Short mmCIF file of C-alpha atoms and ligand atoms in Angstrom, two decimals:
data_model
loop_
_atom_site.label_atom_id
_atom_site.label_comp_id
_atom_site.label_asym_id
_atom_site.label_seq_id
_atom_site.Cartn_x
_atom_site.Cartn_y
_atom_site.Cartn_z
CA MET U 1 85.44 80.22 95.12
CA LYS U 2 87.48 82.67 97.02
CA LYS U 3 87.43 86.10 98.44
CA THR U 4 89.80 87.80 96.10
CA PHE U 5 91.73 90.91 96.82
CA LEU U 6 94.10 92.65 94.49
CA PRO U 7 96.67 90.20 93.27
CA LEU U 8 99.35 92.77 92.77
CA LEU U 9 99.55 94.65 95.97
CA LEU U 10 100.71 91.85 98.11
CA LEU U 11 104.39 92.44 98.21
CA GLY U 12 104.54 94.46 101.37
CA VAL U 13 104.42 98.04 100.19
CA ALA U 14 106.15 99.92 102.98
CA THR U 15 104.97 103.43 102.34
CA ILE U 16 102.15 104.91 100.41
CA ILE U 17 101.74 108.07 98.50
CA GLY U 18 99.53 110.62 100.22
CA LEU U 19 98.02 110.55 103.64
CA SER U 20 95.00 108.45 104.39
CA SER U 21 93.23 108.04 107.63
CA THR U 22 90.34 106.30 109.21
CA VAL U 23 87.06 108.11 109.36
CA ALA U 24 85.18 108.23 112.67
CA ALA U 25 84.40 104.79 114.08
CA ALA U 26 80.98 103.29 113.50
CA ASP U 27 78.44 103.02 116.31
CA ARG U 28 78.61 99.40 117.39
CA ASN U 29 75.40 99.61 119.36
CA SER U 30 73.08 100.93 116.68
CA GLU U 31 70.09 98.80 115.75
CA HIS U 32 71.68 98.14 112.38
CA ALA U 33 74.97 97.08 113.95
CA ARG U 34 73.26 94.69 116.30
CA LYS U 35 71.08 93.20 113.57
CA THR U 36 74.06 92.70 111.27
CA LEU U 37 75.98 90.91 114.00
CA GLU U 38 72.96 88.79 114.89
CA ILE U 39 72.57 87.65 111.28
CA PHE U 40 76.31 87.08 110.93
CA GLU U 41 76.44 84.93 114.05
CA THR U 42 73.30 82.97 113.19
CA ILE U 43 74.35 82.02 109.67
CA ILE U 44 77.93 81.24 110.69
CA GLU U 45 76.61 78.74 113.19
CA ILE U 46 74.68 76.92 110.46
CA GLU U 47 77.40 74.73 108.92
CA SER U 48 76.79 75.19 105.22
CA SER U 49 79.57 73.17 103.64
CA LYS U 50 78.83 70.95 100.67
CA GLY U 51 76.63 67.92 101.17
CA LEU U 52 75.26 68.70 104.62
CA GLY U 53 71.91 69.97 103.40
CA ASN U 54 72.09 73.07 105.59
CA VAL U 55 72.06 75.87 103.04
CA PRO U 56 68.22 75.82 102.89
CA LYS U 57 68.19 76.53 106.65
CA ILE U 58 70.16 79.70 106.06
CA ALA U 59 67.81 80.66 103.24
CA ALA U 60 64.78 80.05 105.46
CA TYR U 61 66.26 82.15 108.24
CA LEU U 62 67.04 85.05 105.88
CA SER U 63 63.56 84.79 104.45
CA ASP U 64 62.02 85.08 107.94
CA GLU U 65 64.19 88.06 108.74
CA LEU U 66 63.18 89.95 105.62
CA ILE U 67 59.49 89.15 105.93
CA SER U 68 59.40 90.23 109.54
CA ALA U 69 61.07 93.48 108.49
CA GLY U 70 58.19 94.17 106.11
CA PHE U 71 59.15 92.51 102.83
CA ALA U 72 56.21 90.89 101.07
CA ALA U 73 56.28 87.11 101.19
CA GLU U 74 55.88 86.94 97.41
CA ASP U 75 59.07 88.96 97.00
CA VAL U 76 61.16 86.49 98.96
CA GLU U 77 61.98 83.17 97.37
CA ILE U 78 63.85 80.04 98.35
CA ILE U 79 64.65 77.85 95.36
CA PRO U 80 65.56 74.29 96.39
CA PHE U 81 68.40 72.80 94.34
CA GLY U 82 69.43 69.29 95.33
CA GLU U 83 70.71 69.40 98.88
CA THR U 84 71.30 73.12 98.63
CA ALA U 85 69.22 76.14 97.62
CA ALA U 86 69.31 79.59 96.13
CA PHE U 87 67.73 82.65 97.68
CA VAL U 88 66.29 85.65 95.87
CA ALA U 89 64.65 88.67 97.47
CA ARG U 90 63.19 91.65 95.64
CA TYR U 91 63.19 95.14 97.08
CA PRO U 92 60.54 96.74 94.87
CA GLY U 93 61.29 100.04 93.22
CA ASN U 94 58.69 102.78 93.02
CA LEU U 95 55.85 102.10 90.64
CA SER U 96 56.89 104.68 88.07
CA SER U 97 60.35 103.18 87.91
CA THR U 98 61.65 102.46 84.44
CA LYS U 99 65.25 101.66 85.31
CA ALA U 100 66.51 98.10 85.10
CA PRO U 101 67.18 96.24 88.37
CA ILE U 102 70.48 95.90 90.21
CA LEU U 103 71.52 92.52 91.61
CA PHE U 104 73.49 92.06 94.82
CA LEU U 105 75.39 88.78 94.88
CA ALA U 106 76.69 86.64 97.71
CA HIS U 107 76.98 82.92 98.47
CA MET U 108 75.60 81.05 101.46
CA ASP U 109 77.82 77.96 101.27
CA VAL U 110 81.32 77.71 102.70
CA VAL U 111 84.38 75.57 102.18
CA GLU U 112 84.35 72.68 104.64
CA ALA U 113 86.29 73.00 107.88
CA PHE U 114 87.24 70.35 110.42
CA ALA U 115 87.10 71.27 114.08
CA SER U 116 90.04 69.00 114.86
CA ASP U 117 92.27 71.12 112.62
CA TRP U 118 91.20 74.50 113.93
CA GLU U 119 92.39 76.34 117.00
CA ARG U 120 88.81 77.52 117.54
CA PRO U 121 85.49 75.91 116.67
CA PRO U 122 84.97 76.70 112.97
CA PHE U 123 81.19 76.93 113.14
CA LYS U 124 80.83 79.12 116.18
CA LEU U 125 81.49 82.85 116.06
CA THR U 126 84.25 83.65 118.54
CA GLN U 127 86.40 86.71 118.97
CA ASP U 128 89.39 88.22 120.71
CA ASP U 129 90.28 91.90 120.89
CA THR U 130 91.00 92.14 117.18
CA TYR U 131 89.24 89.47 115.14
CA PHE U 132 86.05 87.53 114.64
CA TYR U 133 86.88 83.89 113.95
CA ALA U 134 84.89 81.20 112.10
CA ARG U 135 84.51 79.62 108.69
CA GLY U 136 82.72 82.15 106.50
CA THR U 137 83.67 85.25 108.47
CA ILE U 138 85.20 86.59 105.30
CA ASP U 139 84.09 84.20 102.55
CA ASN U 140 81.23 85.07 102.19
CA LYS U 141 78.90 85.24 105.20
CA PHE U 142 80.24 88.74 105.79
CA GLY U 143 78.58 89.69 102.50
CA ILE U 144 75.35 87.82 103.23
CA ALA U 145 74.97 89.45 106.65
CA HIS U 146 75.77 92.98 105.54
CA LEU U 147 73.59 92.86 102.44
CA THR U 148 70.62 91.32 104.24
CA SER U 149 70.77 93.71 107.17
CA THR U 150 71.13 96.65 104.77
CA PHE U 151 67.90 95.65 103.01
CA ILE U 152 66.20 95.46 106.42
CA ARG U 153 67.59 98.81 107.48
CA LEU U 154 66.61 100.63 104.30
CA ARG U 155 63.13 99.18 104.49
CA LYS U 156 62.74 100.36 108.07
CA GLU U 157 63.97 103.79 107.05
CA GLY U 158 61.22 103.93 104.44
CA PHE U 159 63.64 104.01 101.54
CA VAL U 160 62.00 103.40 98.15
CA PRO U 161 64.53 102.73 95.40
CA ASP U 162 64.00 104.09 91.90
CA ARG U 163 64.42 100.56 90.51
CA ASP U 164 64.05 97.00 91.75
CA LEU U 165 66.92 95.66 93.81
CA PHE U 166 67.51 91.93 94.20
CA LEU U 167 69.46 89.95 96.74
CA VAL U 168 70.76 86.99 94.75
CA PHE U 169 72.37 84.41 97.01
CA THR U 170 73.80 81.17 95.68
CA GLY U 171 74.18 77.89 97.54
CA ASP U 172 77.11 76.07 95.95
CA GLU U 173 79.54 78.72 94.79
CA GLU U 174 82.49 76.92 96.36
CA THR U 175 81.82 73.71 94.45
CA THR U 176 79.74 73.17 91.31
CA MET U 177 77.90 76.50 91.00
CA GLY U 178 74.69 74.78 89.98
CA THR U 179 72.61 77.42 91.75
CA THR U 180 74.73 80.14 90.18
CA LYS U 181 74.12 78.84 86.67
CA MET U 182 70.41 78.47 87.36
CA LEU U 183 70.14 82.06 88.60
CA ALA U 184 72.36 83.52 85.88
CA TYR U 185 70.88 81.69 82.90
CA GLU U 186 67.33 80.66 83.78
CA ARG U 187 65.75 83.64 85.51
CA PRO U 188 64.18 86.18 83.15
CA ASP U 189 63.50 88.58 86.03
CA LEU U 190 67.20 88.66 86.96
CA ALA U 191 68.36 88.68 83.34
CA LYS U 192 66.81 92.13 82.97
CA ALA U 193 69.31 93.57 85.44
CA GLU U 194 71.41 96.50 84.34
CA PHE U 195 74.35 95.20 86.35
CA ALA U 196 75.28 93.19 89.44
CA LEU U 197 77.43 94.00 92.45
CA ASN U 198 79.18 91.04 94.03
CA SER U 199 80.03 91.07 97.74
CA ASP U 200 82.35 88.10 97.14
CA GLY U 201 84.87 90.15 95.17
CA GLY U 202 86.51 93.51 95.57
CA GLY U 203 87.67 95.16 98.74
CA GLY U 204 90.30 97.37 100.25
CA ASP U 205 93.90 96.48 101.01
CA LEU U 206 95.50 97.77 104.18
CA ASP U 207 99.20 97.91 104.90
CA GLY U 208 100.71 96.41 108.04
CA ASP U 209 99.93 99.55 110.00
CA GLY U 210 96.28 99.52 109.00
CA ARG U 211 96.53 102.29 106.43
CA PRO U 212 94.61 101.85 103.19
CA LEU U 213 96.65 101.13 100.07
CA VAL U 214 93.96 100.86 97.45
CA TYR U 215 90.44 99.62 96.84
CA GLY U 216 89.93 97.14 94.03
CA ILE U 217 86.73 96.52 92.08
CA GLN U 218 86.73 93.11 90.47
CA THR U 219 85.68 93.60 86.85
CA ALA U 220 86.90 90.40 85.20
CA GLU U 221 87.95 86.84 85.90
CA LYS U 222 90.23 84.56 83.99
CA THR U 223 88.75 81.31 82.76
CA TYR U 224 89.73 78.23 84.70
CA VAL U 225 90.23 75.15 82.55
CA THR U 226 92.07 71.87 83.06
CA TRP U 227 93.15 69.17 80.64
CA GLU U 228 94.60 65.74 81.08
CA ILE U 229 97.10 64.98 78.36
CA THR U 230 97.97 61.35 77.80
CA ALA U 231 100.61 59.46 75.88
CA ARG U 232 99.87 55.79 75.15
CA ASN U 233 102.09 52.91 74.11
CA PRO U 234 101.73 49.15 73.61
CA GLY U 235 104.15 48.67 76.50
CA GLY U 236 105.93 45.40 77.13
CA HIS U 237 108.56 44.00 79.45
CA SER U 238 111.19 46.38 80.79
CA SER U 239 113.92 43.86 79.88
CA THR U 240 113.09 44.42 76.20
CA PRO U 241 112.66 48.19 75.92
CA ARG U 242 111.17 49.71 72.80
CA ILE U 243 112.52 52.91 71.32
CA ASP U 244 109.23 54.68 71.98
CA ASN U 245 107.86 55.05 75.47
CA ALA U 246 104.74 56.73 76.87
CA ILE U 247 106.66 58.45 79.67
CA TYR U 248 109.30 59.80 77.30
CA ASP U 249 106.60 61.06 74.93
CA LEU U 250 104.77 62.74 77.76
CA ALA U 251 108.00 64.20 79.13
CA ASP U 252 108.68 65.76 75.73
CA ALA U 253 105.21 67.27 75.73
CA ILE U 254 105.65 68.62 79.25
CA ARG U 255 108.98 70.19 78.38
CA ARG U 256 107.39 71.98 75.45
CA ILE U 257 104.61 73.33 77.66
CA GLN U 258 107.23 74.47 80.15
CA ASP U 259 109.12 76.36 77.47
CA TYR U 260 106.08 77.94 75.86
CA ARG U 261 104.78 81.40 76.70
CA PHE U 262 101.36 82.46 75.59
CA PRO U 263 101.44 85.89 73.95
CA VAL U 264 101.00 88.90 76.21
CA ARG U 265 97.45 90.21 76.57
CA TRP U 266 96.02 93.33 78.10
CA ASN U 267 93.01 95.57 78.35
CA ASP U 268 92.51 99.08 79.74
CA MET U 269 91.80 97.71 83.19
CA THR U 270 94.86 95.47 83.46
CA LEU U 271 97.13 98.25 82.22
CA GLU U 272 95.71 100.75 84.72
CA ASN U 273 96.15 98.20 87.47
CA LEU U 274 99.74 97.38 86.50
CA ARG U 275 100.69 101.02 86.20
CA TYR U 276 99.25 102.01 89.54
CA SER U 277 100.51 98.94 91.38
CA GLY U 278 103.94 99.26 89.80
CA GLU U 279 104.20 102.90 90.85
CA GLN U 280 103.27 101.95 94.39
CA LEU U 281 105.62 99.02 94.51
CA GLY U 282 108.68 100.61 92.96
CA GLY U 283 111.93 98.69 92.55
CA GLU U 284 112.77 96.47 89.63
CA ILE U 285 109.44 94.68 89.48
CA GLY U 286 107.47 97.88 89.88
CA ALA U 287 109.45 99.45 87.06
CA ALA U 288 108.72 96.46 84.82
CA MET U 289 105.01 96.73 85.63
CA VAL U 290 104.98 100.40 84.70
CA ALA U 291 106.98 99.74 81.53
CA PHE U 292 104.55 97.02 80.51
CA ALA U 293 101.63 99.34 81.18
CA GLU U 294 103.23 102.01 78.99
CA ASN U 295 103.96 99.55 76.23
CA PRO U 296 102.82 95.92 76.39
CA GLY U 297 105.15 95.29 73.47
CA ASP U 298 108.15 95.96 75.74
CA GLY U 299 109.75 92.54 75.60
CA ALA U 300 112.16 93.14 78.48
CA ALA U 301 109.34 94.19 80.80
CA ALA U 302 107.21 91.23 79.75
CA ASP U 303 110.16 88.90 80.34
CA ARG U 304 110.71 90.28 83.82
CA LEU U 305 107.04 89.90 84.71
CA TRP U 306 107.07 86.36 83.30
CA ARG U 307 109.35 85.43 86.20
CA GLU U 308 107.15 87.09 88.81
CA PRO U 309 104.51 84.60 89.99
CA SER U 310 102.20 87.23 91.50
CA VAL U 311 102.09 89.29 88.32
CA VAL U 312 102.55 86.97 85.35
CA GLY U 313 98.85 86.06 85.29
CA GLN U 314 97.96 89.70 84.73
CA THR U 315 99.97 89.75 81.52
CA ARG U 316 98.97 86.59 79.67
CA THR U 317 97.23 83.23 79.69
CA THR U 318 99.15 80.73 81.79
CA CYS U 319 99.20 76.92 81.73
CA VAL U 320 101.11 74.77 84.14
CA VAL U 321 101.51 71.03 84.72
CA THR U 322 100.19 70.23 88.18
CA MET U 323 99.91 66.42 88.41
CA LEU U 324 101.44 63.27 86.88
CA GLU U 325 100.39 59.67 86.63
CA ALA U 326 102.28 57.04 84.63
CA GLY U 327 103.21 53.38 84.42
CA HIS U 328 101.86 50.43 86.34
CA ALA U 329 104.82 48.29 87.44
CA GLU U 330 108.52 48.85 87.94
CA ASN U 331 109.42 46.12 85.49
CA ALA U 332 106.87 46.97 82.79
CA LEU U 333 107.06 49.46 79.95
CA PRO U 334 104.46 52.16 80.58
CA GLN U 335 101.23 51.78 78.63
CA SER U 336 100.14 55.26 79.47
CA ALA U 337 101.41 58.47 81.00
CA THR U 338 99.13 61.36 81.93
CA ALA U 339 99.81 64.91 83.01
CA THR U 340 97.27 67.38 84.37
CA VAL U 341 97.58 70.82 82.83
CA ASN U 342 95.77 73.69 84.54
CA CYS U 343 95.27 76.93 82.63
CA ARG U 344 94.06 80.41 83.56
CA VAL U 345 92.86 81.96 80.36
CA PHE U 346 92.69 85.65 79.62
CA PRO U 347 89.21 87.03 78.90
CA GLY U 348 88.52 87.03 75.18
CA ILE U 349 90.29 83.73 74.48
CA SER U 350 88.34 80.49 74.27
CA ALA U 351 89.36 77.24 75.90
CA ALA U 352 89.29 75.67 72.43
CA ASP U 353 91.89 78.18 71.26
CA VAL U 354 94.12 77.34 74.19
CA GLN U 355 93.84 73.62 73.51
CA ALA U 356 94.65 74.14 69.85
CA ARG U 357 97.70 76.18 70.79
CA LEU U 358 98.91 73.59 73.28
CA GLN U 359 98.51 70.85 70.67
CA GLU U 360 100.51 72.90 68.21
CA VAL U 361 103.21 73.55 70.80
CA ILE U 362 103.47 69.88 71.71
CA GLY U 363 103.60 68.92 68.06
CA ASN U 364 102.65 65.30 68.59
CA ASP U 365 99.19 64.27 67.42
CA ALA U 366 99.43 61.08 69.43
CA ILE U 367 99.12 63.02 72.69
CA GLU U 368 95.46 62.81 73.69
CA PHE U 369 93.69 65.77 75.24
CA ARG U 370 90.78 65.44 77.64
CA GLN U 371 89.22 68.58 79.08
CA LEU U 372 88.08 67.84 82.62
CA ASP U 373 85.29 70.37 83.13
CA ASP U 374 83.31 72.83 81.13
CA ALA U 375 85.12 76.11 80.77
CA PHE U 376 83.05 79.22 81.39
CA GLU U 377 84.56 82.12 79.54
CA SER U 378 83.36 85.49 80.71
CA PRO U 379 83.92 88.95 79.32
CA VAL U 380 85.48 91.92 81.07
CA SER U 381 82.88 94.24 82.58
CA ASP U 382 83.79 97.82 81.71
CA LEU U 383 83.91 99.70 84.97
CA ARG U 384 80.89 102.01 85.03
CA GLU U 385 81.43 105.55 86.24
CA ASP U 386 78.27 105.42 88.36
CA VAL U 387 79.49 102.28 90.11
CA ARG U 388 82.94 103.74 90.65
CA ALA U 389 81.40 106.92 92.09
CA ALA U 390 79.03 105.03 94.38
CA VAL U 391 81.86 102.87 95.69
CA ALA U 392 83.96 105.99 96.23
CA GLU U 393 81.17 107.44 98.37
CA ALA U 394 80.94 104.24 100.37
CA ILE U 395 84.64 103.82 101.05
CA ALA U 396 84.95 107.51 101.97
CA ALA U 397 82.86 106.56 105.00
CA GLN U 398 85.68 104.22 106.04
CA TYR U 399 88.90 105.89 104.86
CA THR U 400 89.82 109.12 103.15
CA ASP U 401 91.76 109.44 99.91
CA VAL U 402 91.69 105.83 98.74
CA ARG U 403 92.45 105.14 95.10
CA ILE U 404 89.97 102.83 93.32
CA ILE U 405 91.12 100.56 90.52
CA GLY U 406 89.59 97.70 88.58
CA TYR U 407 91.21 94.28 88.64
CA MET U 408 90.97 90.85 87.10
CA SER U 409 91.02 87.87 89.44
CA SER U 410 92.24 84.42 88.58
CA GLY U 411 88.70 83.14 88.40
CA GLY U 412 86.05 81.36 90.34
CA THR U 413 83.33 83.59 91.74
CA ASP U 414 79.63 83.72 90.89
CA GLY U 415 80.40 86.86 88.92
CA MET U 416 81.80 84.93 85.97
CA HIS U 417 78.42 83.35 85.21
CA PHE U 418 76.53 86.63 85.48
CA ARG U 419 79.06 88.31 83.19
CA ARG U 420 78.74 85.41 80.80
CA ALA U 421 74.97 85.85 80.89
CA GLY U 422 75.42 89.43 79.74
CA ILE U 423 75.09 91.19 83.10
CA PRO U 424 78.10 93.40 83.84
CA THR U 425 79.29 92.41 87.30
CA PHE U 426 81.50 94.27 89.71
CA GLY U 427 83.05 92.88 92.88
CA THR U 428 82.53 95.67 95.41
CA GLY U 429 82.72 94.05 98.85
CA GLY U 430 83.02 96.25 101.90
CA VAL U 431 85.99 94.70 103.67
CA PHE U 432 89.26 96.51 104.21
CA MET U 433 92.01 94.28 105.51
CA ASN U 434 95.67 93.41 105.28
CA ALA U 435 96.56 90.70 102.77
CA ASP U 436 98.46 88.90 105.55
CA ASP U 437 95.20 88.56 107.48
CA GLN U 438 93.58 86.56 104.71
CA TYR U 439 92.73 83.05 105.78
CA ALA U 440 89.79 82.54 103.45
CA HIS U 441 89.41 78.81 102.67
CA GLY U 442 92.17 78.06 105.18
CA LEU U 443 92.43 77.30 108.87
CA ASN U 444 91.23 79.80 111.44
CA GLU U 445 89.45 82.07 108.97
CA ARG U 446 88.95 85.47 110.53
CA VAL U 447 87.99 89.06 109.86
CA PRO U 448 89.06 92.16 111.79
CA ILE U 449 86.26 93.32 114.09
CA LYS U 450 87.02 96.85 112.95
CA ALA U 451 86.44 95.85 109.33
CA PHE U 452 83.09 94.33 110.24
CA TYR U 453 81.81 97.52 111.87
CA ASP U 454 83.45 99.93 109.45
CA ALA U 455 81.51 98.28 106.60
CA LEU U 456 78.09 98.80 108.20
CA ASP U 457 77.14 101.67 105.91
CA HIS U 458 78.89 100.33 102.81
CA TRP U 459 75.92 98.86 100.98
CA ALA U 460 73.40 101.46 102.13
CA ILE U 461 75.54 104.23 100.66
CA ILE U 462 76.03 102.36 97.40
CA ILE U 463 72.33 101.62 97.10
CA ARG U 464 71.28 105.18 97.80
CA GLU U 465 73.78 106.41 95.22
CA LEU U 466 72.73 103.98 92.51
CA ALA U 467 69.03 103.61 93.18
CA GLY U 468 67.93 107.08 94.10
CA GLY U 469 67.34 108.91 97.32
CA GLY U 470 63.66 108.07 97.63
ZN1 ZN H 1 83.54 83.29 98.12
#
């Protein structure tokens, strides 16, 4: 759904502990740099929003690129799926390899963009001195271009991994994730993977002066689930009001949801994240984050974080009323009243549990619940030391002394289905940027040109670390 950076480090940290600096700039004229830019530009200019039928063109282009770089045609696969498609490419490991494969995830589709709303054409790669602009520059054609060109580069360098590596690109991540589900649940070859690395999650945060604050690896996602709750009533004429009323009943239910707090939840990763972020942030909120990390039973800290929109979701399941619909005429008693309740559920809790709790909280069996979509609960992926170490190597090529922490996002990347399918998945994208520069999904999406070039070695280093130096 969205390129997700750390949710906690967004509050404008003015200074950081320790000195970090940029490592020597990448060569922008290398063959790899030019190929990455060529792929980036080509796929950006193929408008791959929902319903246009253009994702297969991107898949076909990527397929041609890999085959002309020496990949066997039978290792490169385009899987049509309605108007869209998935793309899978295998980089074969050496024949004696016994290790399970690694998957590299990205998505080829983008959120739609209307040229009339943008300052620049959304489906043409343009630039000024600082940024590349276009839909997909960050979410997620950056990942597609860098991963694909890295496979090409490693192949040309004669690299033979000690296990199979797969590019696994989806074609409808921003909408229904049909290709994601197909790849995650119906592909025995991919199901054997030891783990997956997702270019659509993770990344480094920079402060306003371009200094690195932290690098986050996405290791978990909350479950997204929405209900409509409805009160019904026989209704009647407004000149003869009944005691009971659908709008009043619904209002009572809404008030109870407003007043209810789900119990605090935590895991090792969320506590580490809160502690580190709180130390960096300082002040009253930072102190509450640290106190919560020390003792999640600290009621005062939990209460303080409850009032902090950017942090509350890291401490518990949240549900909020987002839409209302009620009544049908100004002079009629309402026959129905409906509220939309959107929840972000902590890993380890089922949607059914949340519904049961909401029903209990509302305390009125006459309120009907209708869940709008399937909920896909996914577990936390325990951050592997080998992945952490490989990412540390890769980011050391961009910046020195950057702390790495795991984080949980509010949900909605391909990773949730792979985790659900039993494949630990880590968001380890190569972009370092300032949170204020984030326009993913919005108007005038852009990525710093520096970030584009600084990430050129990101995936190659990770792959060499995790799949041998053959
Ligand atoms: Zn995305």
